[in-house]
Amino acid sequence: DTGVSQNPRHKITKRGQNVTFRCDPISEHNRLYWYRQTLGQGPEFLTYFQNEAQLEKSRLLSDRFSAERPKGSFSTLEIQRTEQGDSAMYLCASSLAGYTYEKLFFGSGTQLSVL
Amino acid sequence: AQTVTQSQPEMSVQEAETVTLSCTYDTSENNYYLFWYKQPPSRQMILVIRQEAYKQQNATENRFSVNFQKAAKSFSLKISDSQLGDTAMYFCAFMKQGAQKLVFGQGTRLTINP
């Protein structure tokens, strides 16, 4: 069990550029979640997958955001035409269906800074 | 919609003291779960303790315990014999039964001083 892995750890980009983050969940976990955490706030739910199916999306996930989990393993979160308001930490978490209450594990996040 | 409120942005205590972090929440649901998460400088959210709303008994995990008051919609965390390693941001969180998303409070920054 190597934990939830997120890459890169930090990303600095210029406004208007596209960025992509990657999350590798714990290997046997079939559920994967994305959260966004802005400075001084708690994380906010963005979306979650069960296997490769994206089952829920928050209204926070504007049309500039797209998340995929093509083979039900790792996931990517892409932000197109980044804005300064996108600066935040993006957290990924994973769990086994039916055990989210008991065994939800978070990664260390990707810190995005949009200049 | 559910909301979670942590009214203490920062707290500071001496090592070995006991500290209580406050959390209130608002929901119309009857079945739900409550959590306390710790976020150290490493940024990884770590589960400290959890409570099922249907259980009247307060959850305990070693030095960590909660005071769950369902009618008052209050869920405080008590840390006994605090240690330097307890220094972190602490987040209270809510999850409706059957849902998949956590709703977090704003956090409390706890500092344990030597």
Short mmCIF file of C-alpha atoms in Angstrom, two decimals:
data_model
loop_
_atom_site.label_atom_id
_atom_site.label_comp_id
_atom_site.label_asym_id
_atom_site.label_seq_id
_atom_site.Cartn_x
_atom_site.Cartn_y
_atom_site.Cartn_z
CA ASP A 1 0.00 0.00 0.00
CA THR A 2 1.90 3.03 -1.25
CA GLY A 3 -0.86 5.53 -0.58
CA VAL A 4 -2.48 8.04 -2.91
CA SER A 5 0.09 9.70 -5.13
CA GLN A 6 -0.35 13.10 -6.78
CA ASN A 7 1.87 14.75 -9.35
CA PRO A 8 3.20 17.31 -9.69
CA ARG A 9 3.47 18.54 -6.13
CA HIS A 10 3.64 22.14 -7.28
CA LYS A 11 2.66 23.80 -10.54
CA ILE A 12 3.19 27.42 -11.48
CA THR A 13 1.57 28.62 -14.67
CA LYS A 14 0.62 31.80 -16.42
CA ARG A 15 -2.96 32.88 -16.77
CA GLY A 16 -4.54 31.41 -19.88
CA GLN A 17 -2.39 28.29 -19.97
CA ASN A 18 -3.72 24.76 -19.63
CA VAL A 19 -2.57 22.52 -16.80
CA THR A 20 -3.05 18.83 -16.03
CA PHE A 21 -2.67 17.04 -12.71
CA ARG A 22 -2.41 13.33 -12.13
CA CYS A 23 -3.64 11.17 -9.26
CA ASP A 24 -2.73 7.54 -8.67
CA PRO A 25 -5.06 5.99 -6.09
CA ILE A 26 -4.38 3.05 -3.83
CA SER A 27 -4.31 0.11 -6.20
CA GLU A 28 -7.42 -1.78 -5.13
CA HIS A 29 -9.58 1.33 -4.65
CA ASN A 30 -12.34 1.73 -7.20
CA ARG A 31 -13.54 5.16 -6.06
CA LEU A 32 -11.54 8.32 -6.68
CA TYR A 33 -12.36 11.86 -5.58
CA TRP A 34 -11.10 15.33 -6.40
CA TYR A 35 -11.31 18.24 -3.97
CA ARG A 36 -10.09 21.83 -4.18
CA GLN A 37 -8.71 23.70 -1.17
CA THR A 38 -8.16 27.45 -1.31
CA LEU A 39 -5.98 29.26 1.18
CA GLY A 40 -7.48 29.33 4.65
CA GLN A 41 -10.45 27.17 3.74
CA GLY A 42 -11.43 23.54 4.02
CA PRO A 43 -11.46 21.33 0.94
CA GLU A 44 -14.46 21.52 -1.40
CA PHE A 45 -15.73 18.53 -3.35
CA LEU A 46 -15.28 18.70 -7.12
CA THR A 47 -16.09 15.27 -8.53
CA TYR A 48 -15.81 11.54 -8.01
CA PHE A 49 -15.43 8.39 -10.06
CA GLN A 50 -16.40 4.81 -9.50
CA ASN A 51 -14.10 2.82 -11.75
CA GLU A 52 -14.05 4.83 -14.99
CA ALA A 53 -17.51 6.38 -14.57
CA GLN A 54 -17.74 9.96 -13.36
CA LEU A 55 -20.77 9.77 -11.08
CA GLU A 56 -21.04 13.22 -9.55
CA LYS A 57 -19.79 16.70 -10.42
CA SER A 58 -19.96 19.81 -8.30
CA ARG A 59 -21.14 23.13 -9.68
CA LEU A 60 -17.62 24.30 -8.84
CA LEU A 61 -16.41 22.25 -11.79
CA SER A 62 -16.88 24.78 -14.56
CA ASP A 63 -16.62 23.87 -18.23
CA ARG A 64 -12.92 24.76 -18.12
CA PHE A 65 -12.36 21.78 -15.84
CA SER A 66 -12.37 18.20 -17.02
CA ALA A 67 -11.55 15.07 -15.09
CA GLU A 68 -11.00 11.62 -16.50
CA ARG A 69 -10.27 8.16 -15.25
CA PRO A 70 -9.94 6.27 -18.52
CA LYS A 71 -9.09 2.78 -17.28
CA GLY A 72 -10.46 3.00 -13.79
CA SER A 73 -6.99 3.41 -12.35
CA PHE A 74 -5.24 6.79 -12.35
CA SER A 75 -7.12 10.03 -12.93
CA THR A 76 -6.27 13.35 -14.51
CA LEU A 77 -7.73 16.76 -13.80
CA GLU A 78 -7.25 19.33 -16.54
CA ILE A 79 -7.91 23.05 -16.24
CA GLN A 80 -8.08 24.96 -19.49
CA ARG A 81 -7.44 28.71 -19.83
CA THR A 82 -6.39 29.02 -16.21
CA GLU A 83 -7.48 32.05 -14.20
CA GLN A 84 -5.96 33.51 -11.06
CA GLY A 85 -8.97 32.28 -9.13
CA ASP A 86 -7.95 28.71 -9.96
CA SER A 87 -4.95 29.05 -7.63
CA ALA A 88 -5.52 26.43 -4.97
CA MET A 89 -4.45 23.03 -3.78
CA TYR A 90 -6.08 20.17 -5.62
CA LEU A 91 -6.49 17.09 -3.47
CA CYS A 92 -7.20 13.58 -4.61
CA ALA A 93 -8.61 10.81 -2.44
CA SER A 94 -9.53 7.18 -2.96
CA SER A 95 -11.61 4.51 -1.30
CA LEU A 96 -13.18 1.14 -1.83
CA ALA A 97 -16.89 1.27 -2.68
CA GLY A 98 -18.90 0.61 0.44
CA TYR A 99 -16.03 1.61 2.68
CA THR A 100 -15.77 5.33 2.02
CA TYR A 101 -16.87 6.08 5.56
CA GLU A 102 -14.16 3.90 7.02
CA LYS A 103 -11.28 4.05 4.58
CA LEU A 104 -10.94 7.25 2.63
CA PHE A 105 -7.32 8.16 1.97
CA PHE A 106 -6.03 11.49 0.70
CA GLY A 107 -2.94 12.37 -1.28
CA SER A 108 -0.67 15.30 -0.50
CA GLY A 109 -2.18 17.47 -3.19
CA THR A 110 -0.98 19.54 -6.13
CA GLN A 111 -0.49 23.21 -5.31
CA LEU A 112 -1.40 25.35 -8.33
CA SER A 113 -0.30 28.97 -8.61
CA VAL A 114 -1.64 30.98 -11.53
CA LEU A 115 0.35 34.15 -12.19
CA ALA B 1 -27.44 21.94 1.82
CA GLN B 2 -25.21 21.04 4.70
CA THR B 3 -22.81 23.50 6.28
CA VAL B 4 -20.03 22.99 8.81
CA THR B 5 -18.74 25.81 10.98
CA GLN B 6 -15.54 25.94 13.00
CA SER B 7 -15.55 29.15 15.00
CA GLN B 8 -11.95 29.00 16.25
CA PRO B 9 -9.50 29.97 13.48
CA GLU B 10 -6.48 29.40 15.74
CA MET B 11 -5.69 27.80 19.07
CA SER B 12 -2.49 27.37 21.00
CA VAL B 13 -1.75 25.27 24.09
CA GLN B 14 1.24 23.95 25.97
CA GLU B 15 2.45 20.42 25.49
CA ALA B 16 0.64 17.88 27.72
CA GLU B 17 -2.40 20.13 28.13
CA THR B 18 -5.90 19.22 26.99
CA VAL B 19 -7.50 21.18 24.18
CA THR B 20 -11.01 21.17 22.73
CA LEU B 21 -11.82 22.20 19.18
CA SER B 22 -15.38 23.23 18.37
CA CYS B 23 -17.55 22.33 15.39
CA THR B 24 -21.19 22.91 14.62
CA TYR B 25 -23.09 21.79 11.56
CA ASP B 26 -26.42 22.35 9.94
CA THR B 27 -28.41 19.61 8.25
CA SER B 28 -31.93 18.34 7.89
CA GLU B 29 -30.67 14.78 7.53
CA ASN B 30 -31.10 12.23 10.29
CA ASN B 31 -28.46 9.75 9.16
CA TYR B 32 -24.97 11.00 8.59
CA TYR B 33 -21.35 10.73 9.61
CA LEU B 34 -19.02 13.25 11.20
CA PHE B 35 -15.26 13.35 11.00
CA TRP B 36 -12.23 15.18 12.28
CA TYR B 37 -9.28 15.35 9.90
CA LYS B 38 -5.77 16.58 10.62
CA GLN B 39 -3.71 18.34 7.96
CA PRO B 40 -0.05 18.75 8.96
CA PRO B 41 2.45 20.79 6.91
CA SER B 42 2.91 17.75 4.67
CA ARG B 43 -0.61 18.66 3.42
CA GLN B 44 -2.01 15.13 3.52
CA MET B 45 -5.41 14.94 5.18
CA ILE B 46 -5.34 12.29 7.89
CA LEU B 47 -8.45 10.92 9.55
CA VAL B 48 -8.35 11.46 13.31
CA ILE B 49 -11.73 10.19 14.42
CA ARG B 50 -15.22 9.52 13.06
CA GLN B 51 -18.72 9.25 14.48
CA GLU B 52 -21.94 7.76 13.16
CA ALA B 53 -24.93 9.97 13.95
CA TYR B 54 -27.06 7.02 15.02
CA LYS B 55 -24.61 6.11 17.77
CA GLN B 56 -25.16 7.84 21.07
CA GLN B 57 -21.79 6.80 22.44
CA ASN B 58 -19.03 9.27 21.76
CA ALA B 59 -16.14 7.97 19.68
CA THR B 60 -12.68 7.65 21.22
CA GLU B 61 -9.30 6.96 19.61
CA ASN B 62 -6.46 6.92 22.12
CA ARG B 63 -5.89 10.57 23.14
CA PHE B 64 -8.66 11.83 20.87
CA SER B 65 -12.33 11.87 21.81
CA VAL B 66 -15.43 13.66 20.63
CA ASN B 67 -18.43 15.21 22.31
CA PHE B 68 -21.30 14.59 19.91
CA GLN B 69 -24.50 16.47 20.70
CA LYS B 70 -26.96 15.56 17.94
CA ALA B 71 -29.79 17.82 19.04
CA ALA B 72 -27.45 20.79 19.28
CA LYS B 73 -25.67 19.77 16.06
CA SER B 74 -22.35 20.04 17.79
CA PHE B 75 -19.28 17.84 17.34
CA SER B 76 -16.24 18.93 19.34
CA LEU B 77 -12.84 17.24 19.43
CA LYS B 78 -10.88 16.83 22.64
CA ILE B 79 -7.16 16.12 22.51
CA SER B 80 -5.72 14.94 25.79
CA ASP B 81 -2.05 15.04 26.76
CA SER B 82 -1.28 17.09 23.65
CA GLN B 83 1.98 16.43 21.85
CA LEU B 84 4.16 18.55 19.56
CA GLY B 85 3.17 16.28 16.68
CA ASP B 86 -0.45 17.33 17.11
CA THR B 87 0.41 20.72 15.62
CA ALA B 88 -1.64 20.96 12.43
CA MET B 89 -4.80 22.28 10.82
CA TYR B 90 -7.87 20.40 12.02
CA PHE B 91 -10.98 20.13 9.90
CA CYS B 92 -14.42 19.00 10.93
CA ALA B 93 -16.36 17.30 8.14
CA PHE B 94 -19.86 15.97 7.43
CA MET B 95 -21.05 13.23 5.12
CA LYS B 96 -24.69 12.41 4.48
CA GLN B 97 -25.42 8.69 4.59
CA GLY B 98 -25.37 7.29 1.07
CA ALA B 99 -23.54 10.32 -0.28
CA GLN B 100 -19.96 10.36 -1.43
CA LYS B 101 -18.81 13.87 -0.68
CA LEU B 102 -17.42 15.35 2.47
CA VAL B 103 -18.43 18.86 3.49
CA PHE B 104 -15.61 20.50 5.43
CA GLY B 105 -15.46 23.36 7.87
CA GLN B 106 -12.98 26.21 7.54
CA GLY B 107 -10.45 24.61 9.86
CA THR B 108 -8.73 25.40 13.14
CA ARG B 109 -4.98 25.91 13.24
CA LEU B 110 -3.72 24.20 16.39
CA THR B 111 -0.25 24.88 17.73
CA ILE B 112 1.24 22.83 20.55
CA ASN B 113 4.04 24.72 22.28
CA PRO B 114 6.94 23.00 24.06
#
